[in-house]
CSV table of C-alpha atoms in Angstrom, one decimal:
chain,number,residue,atom,x,y,z
E,536,GLN,CA,24.5,-34.5,-51.4
E,537,LYS,CA,23.5,-31.0,-49.9
E,538,GLU,CA,26.1,-29.4,-48.2
E,539,VAL,CA,23.8,-28.7,-45.1
E,540,GLU,CA,20.5,-30.7,-44.5
E,541,GLN,CA,17.9,-30.1,-42.1
E,542,ASP,CA,14.3,-31.5,-41.6
E,543,PRO,CA,12.0,-28.9,-42.8
E,544,GLY,CA,9.3,-29.8,-40.3
E,545,PRO,CA,7.0,-28.5,-39.2
E,546,LEU,CA,7.5,-29.3,-35.6
E,547,SER,CA,4.8,-28.7,-33.1
E,548,VAL,CA,5.2,-28.8,-29.2
E,549,PRO,CA,3.4,-27.7,-26.4
E,550,GLU,CA,4.6,-24.6,-24.4
E,551,GLY,CA,7.3,-25.7,-21.9
E,552,ALA,CA,8.5,-28.5,-24.0
E,553,ILE,CA,12.5,-29.0,-24.6
E,554,VAL,CA,12.8,-28.5,-28.5
E,555,SER,CA,15.8,-30.1,-30.4
E,556,LEU,CA,16.3,-29.0,-33.8
E,557,ASN,CA,19.3,-30.4,-35.9
E,558,CYS,CA,21.2,-30.1,-39.1
E,559,THR,CA,23.9,-32.4,-40.6
E,560,TYR,CA,26.7,-31.4,-42.9
E,561,SER,CA,28.7,-32.9,-45.5
E,562,ASN,CA,31.9,-30.8,-45.4
E,563,SER,CA,34.4,-31.6,-42.5
E,564,ALA,CA,36.4,-28.5,-43.3
E,565,PHE,CA,33.3,-26.5,-42.1
E,566,GLN,CA,34.5,-24.9,-38.5
E,567,TYR,CA,31.8,-22.3,-37.8
E,568,PHE,CA,28.3,-22.8,-37.2
E,569,MET,CA,25.2,-20.5,-36.8
E,570,TRP,CA,21.7,-20.5,-36.0
E,571,TYR,CA,19.2,-18.1,-37.5
E,572,ARG,CA,15.6,-17.5,-36.5
E,573,GLN,CA,13.1,-16.3,-38.9
E,574,TYR,CA,9.8,-14.8,-37.9
E,575,SER,CA,6.7,-14.9,-40.2
E,576,ARG,CA,7.1,-12.0,-42.8
E,577,LYS,CA,10.7,-10.9,-41.4
E,578,GLY,CA,14.2,-11.8,-42.5
E,579,PRO,CA,16.4,-14.3,-40.7
E,580,GLU,CA,18.2,-12.7,-37.5
E,581,LEU,CA,21.3,-14.3,-36.0
E,582,LEU,CA,20.4,-16.4,-32.8
E,583,MET,CA,23.6,-18.2,-31.8
E,584,TYR,CA,26.8,-19.1,-33.2
E,585,THR,CA,29.5,-21.7,-32.4
E,586,TYR,CA,33.0,-22.3,-33.3
E,587,SER,CA,34.4,-26.0,-34.0
E,588,SER,CA,33.0,-28.6,-31.4
E,589,GLY,CA,31.2,-28.2,-28.2
E,590,ASN,CA,28.2,-26.4,-26.5
E,591,LYS,CA,27.4,-22.7,-26.2
E,592,GLU,CA,24.6,-21.6,-23.9
E,593,ASP,CA,22.7,-18.4,-24.1
E,594,GLY,CA,19.8,-18.2,-21.7
E,595,ARG,CA,17.1,-21.0,-22.8
E,596,PHE,CA,19.1,-21.7,-25.9
E,597,THR,CA,22.0,-24.3,-26.3
E,598,ALA,CA,23.9,-24.9,-29.5
E,599,GLN,CA,25.9,-28.0,-29.8
E,600,VAL,CA,28.2,-29.1,-32.5
E,601,ASP,CA,29.4,-32.5,-32.9
E,602,LYS,CA,32.0,-32.6,-35.6
E,603,SER,CA,32.8,-36.3,-35.5
E,604,SER,CA,29.3,-37.0,-36.8
E,605,LYS,CA,29.0,-33.8,-38.7
E,606,TYR,CA,25.9,-33.0,-36.4
E,607,ILE,CA,24.6,-29.7,-35.5
E,608,SER,CA,22.0,-29.0,-32.7
E,609,LEU,CA,19.8,-26.2,-31.2
E,610,PHE,CA,18.0,-26.9,-27.9
E,611,ILE,CA,15.4,-24.7,-26.8
E,612,ARG,CA,14.2,-25.2,-23.0
E,613,ASP,CA,11.0,-23.9,-21.6
E,614,SER,CA,9.7,-23.4,-25.2
E,615,GLN,CA,7.2,-20.3,-25.4
E,616,PRO,CA,4.9,-19.2,-28.1
E,617,SER,CA,7.2,-16.7,-29.0
E,618,ASP,CA,9.6,-19.2,-30.1
E,619,SER,CA,7.3,-20.0,-33.1
E,620,ALA,CA,9.4,-19.4,-36.2
E,621,THR,CA,11.6,-21.0,-38.7
E,622,TYR,CA,15.0,-22.0,-37.4
E,623,LEU,CA,17.8,-22.1,-40.2
E,624,CYS,CA,21.2,-23.6,-39.6
E,625,ALA,CA,24.1,-22.0,-41.5
E,626,THR,CA,27.7,-22.3,-41.9
E,627,PRO,CA,30.0,-19.6,-43.6
E,628,GLN,CA,32.7,-20.4,-46.2
E,629,ASN,CA,35.1,-17.6,-47.5
E,630,THR,CA,35.0,-17.1,-51.2
E,631,GLY,CA,37.3,-14.4,-52.3
E,632,THR,CA,36.8,-11.3,-50.5
E,633,ALA,CA,33.4,-12.0,-49.3
E,634,SER,CA,31.7,-14.8,-47.0
E,635,LYS,CA,29.0,-17.2,-48.4
E,636,LEU,CA,26.7,-18.4,-45.9
E,637,THR,CA,25.4,-22.0,-46.6
E,638,PHE,CA,22.1,-22.5,-45.3
E,639,GLY,CA,19.7,-25.5,-44.5
E,640,THR,CA,16.2,-25.3,-45.7
E,641,GLY,CA,15.1,-24.3,-42.1
E,642,THR,CA,12.8,-26.0,-39.5
E,643,ARG,CA,9.3,-24.5,-38.9
E,644,LEU,CA,8.7,-24.7,-35.1
E,645,GLN,CA,5.0,-24.1,-33.6
E,646,VAL,CA,4.7,-23.8,-29.9
E,647,THR,CA,1.3,-24.2,-28.8
E,648,LEU,CA,-0.4,-22.9,-25.6
I,1156,GLU,CA,14.5,-3.5,-36.8
I,1157,THR,CA,17.7,-4.7,-38.2
I,1158,GLY,CA,18.7,-1.6,-39.9
I,1159,VAL,CA,18.3,-3.1,-43.2
I,1160,THR,CA,15.2,-1.9,-45.2
I,1161,GLN,CA,13.7,-3.3,-48.5
I,1162,THR,CA,11.2,-1.7,-50.9
I,1163,PRO,CA,8.9,-2.6,-52.1
I,1164,ARG,CA,7.6,-5.3,-49.5
I,1165,HIS,CA,5.4,-6.9,-52.2
I,1166,LEU,CA,5.5,-7.1,-56.0
I,1167,VAL,CA,3.3,-8.5,-58.6
I,1168,MET,CA,4.7,-8.3,-62.2
I,1169,GLY,CA,4.2,-9.6,-65.6
I,1170,MET,CA,6.8,-11.7,-67.4
I,1171,THR,CA,7.4,-8.7,-69.8
I,1172,ASN,CA,7.7,-6.1,-66.8
I,1173,LYS,CA,10.8,-4.3,-65.7
I,1174,LYS,CA,10.9,-3.6,-62.1
I,1175,SER,CA,13.7,-2.9,-59.4
I,1176,LEU,CA,14.0,-4.2,-55.8
I,1177,LYS,CA,15.8,-1.7,-53.5
I,1178,CYS,CA,17.8,-2.3,-50.4
I,1179,GLU,CA,19.4,0.3,-48.0
I,1180,GLN,CA,21.6,-0.5,-44.7
I,1181,HIS,CA,21.9,2.2,-42.1
I,1182,LEU,CA,24.6,0.1,-40.3
I,1183,GLY,CA,27.9,1.6,-41.7
I,1184,HIS,CA,28.5,-2.0,-43.3
I,1185,ASN,CA,30.8,-2.6,-46.5
I,1186,ALA,CA,29.5,-5.9,-47.7
I,1187,MET,CA,25.7,-6.3,-49.3
I,1188,TYR,CA,24.1,-9.5,-50.2
I,1189,TRP,CA,21.0,-10.5,-52.5
I,1190,TYR,CA,19.4,-14.0,-51.6
I,1191,LYS,CA,16.4,-16.0,-52.9
I,1192,GLN,CA,14.3,-17.8,-50.5
I,1193,SER,CA,11.6,-20.4,-52.1
I,1194,ALA,CA,9.5,-22.6,-50.0
I,1195,LYS,CA,11.2,-25.9,-49.1
I,1196,LYS,CA,14.6,-24.9,-50.3
I,1197,PRO,CA,17.8,-23.2,-48.6
I,1198,LEU,CA,18.4,-19.6,-48.9
I,1199,GLU,CA,20.4,-19.1,-52.4
I,1200,LEU,CA,23.1,-16.6,-52.4
I,1201,MET,CA,22.8,-14.5,-55.5
I,1202,PHE,CA,25.2,-11.9,-55.4
I,1203,VAL,CA,27.7,-10.3,-53.1
I,1204,TYR,CA,29.2,-6.9,-53.0
I,1205,ASN,CA,32.4,-5.8,-51.2
I,1206,PHE,CA,33.2,-2.3,-50.7
I,1207,LYS,CA,30.9,-1.7,-53.7
I,1208,GLU,CA,32.6,-4.4,-55.7
I,1209,GLN,CA,30.8,-7.6,-57.1
I,1210,THR,CA,32.8,-10.5,-55.8
I,1211,GLU,CA,30.1,-13.2,-56.0
I,1212,ASN,CA,27.7,-14.2,-58.9
I,1213,ASN,CA,26.3,-17.3,-58.0
I,1214,SER,CA,25.3,-18.5,-61.6
I,1215,VAL,CA,22.3,-16.2,-61.6
I,1216,PRO,CA,20.5,-15.8,-64.7
I,1217,SER,CA,21.1,-12.3,-66.5
I,1218,ARG,CA,17.6,-11.5,-66.1
I,1219,PHE,CA,18.3,-10.5,-62.7
I,1220,SER,CA,21.0,-7.7,-62.8
I,1221,PRO,CA,22.5,-6.2,-59.5
I,1222,GLU,CA,23.7,-2.6,-58.9
I,1223,CYS,CA,25.5,-1.1,-55.9
I,1224,PRO,CA,26.0,2.5,-56.2
I,1225,ASN,CA,27.7,2.9,-52.7
I,1226,SER,CA,28.1,0.9,-49.8
I,1227,SER,CA,24.8,1.6,-48.1
I,1228,HIS,CA,22.3,0.9,-51.4
I,1229,LEU,CA,21.9,-2.1,-53.3
I,1230,PHE,CA,19.5,-2.7,-56.3
I,1231,LEU,CA,18.2,-5.9,-58.1
I,1232,HIS,CA,17.0,-4.9,-61.6
I,1233,LEU,CA,14.4,-7.5,-62.9
I,1234,HIS,CA,13.3,-7.9,-66.4
I,1235,THR,CA,11.6,-10.8,-68.5
I,1236,LEU,CA,11.1,-12.8,-65.2
I,1237,GLN,CA,9.7,-16.2,-65.4
I,1238,PRO,CA,7.0,-17.5,-62.9
I,1239,GLU,CA,9.6,-19.9,-61.3
I,1240,ASP,CA,11.3,-16.5,-60.3
I,1241,SER,CA,8.4,-16.0,-57.6
I,1242,ALA,CA,10.0,-16.0,-54.3
I,1243,LEU,CA,11.1,-14.0,-51.4
I,1244,TYR,CA,14.2,-11.9,-52.1
I,1245,LEU,CA,16.3,-11.0,-49.1
I,1246,CYS,CA,19.0,-8.5,-48.9
I,1247,ALA,CA,21.5,-8.7,-46.1
I,1248,SER,CA,24.6,-6.6,-45.0
I,1249,SER,CA,27.6,-7.2,-42.9
I,1250,HIS,CA,30.6,-5.2,-41.6
I,1251,SER,CA,33.4,-6.8,-43.8
I,1252,GLY,CA,32.4,-9.7,-45.5
I,1253,LEU,CA,34.5,-12.1,-43.5
I,1254,ALA,CA,33.4,-15.4,-42.3
I,1255,ALA,CA,33.0,-14.4,-38.8
I,1256,ASP,CA,30.8,-11.3,-39.5
I,1257,THR,CA,27.0,-11.7,-38.7
I,1258,GLN,CA,24.8,-11.0,-41.7
I,1259,TYR,CA,21.8,-8.7,-40.9
I,1260,PHE,CA,18.9,-9.3,-43.2
I,1261,GLY,CA,16.0,-7.1,-44.3
I,1262,PRO,CA,12.4,-8.1,-44.2
I,1263,GLY,CA,12.5,-9.1,-47.9
I,1264,THR,CA,10.3,-8.4,-50.9
I,1265,ARG,CA,7.9,-11.1,-51.9
I,1266,LEU,CA,7.8,-11.2,-55.6
I,1267,THR,CA,5.1,-12.8,-57.7
I,1268,VAL,CA,5.7,-13.4,-61.4
I,1269,LEU,CA,2.3,-14.0,-63.4
């Protein structure tokens, strides 16, 4: 079983829609969760992070963690064409003196006009 | 821009060639990383350097050889690669390598092995 699983999509939605992107994880010891956004021909950039359970909101974006079901979600309200990108969930694990990020495969999102 | 640059952006090489990928970070970070990104697969961590010391080698074949001469520069030396090594190679850096630190990624080098 993969440590972090994510539907690769692609997911296509019309402009203005509410988007729900999801990941599941297998290790209940994971406590810190991140969402990275990767535009075409660019490296991933951190979008949001959340610790343990609950919601975190930043503008049109809400990150949600449900530890009981090992489920991570990213909601995008009023989606825009500029939100078209691949969204990767990740969780860090400490290995020795450095941090290892375990990523999902990423979900490709296309927001159409 | 993220403050992490990678050169070249694209590289095509034969299986017998030797080439190097370069990464430079202008953020004053102490940890640097190499990742491999293939289609339909999660990012795979290859190597981690913290304060110029290699702290992680994720079972990477010896045809990939990293070098970290200082905290700002990271190289990936390539030799006798295989076609399945074709992928996007991403470099990242973070302040101290701890779990809470954000990793900043470069734009990647798109490698094609013929």
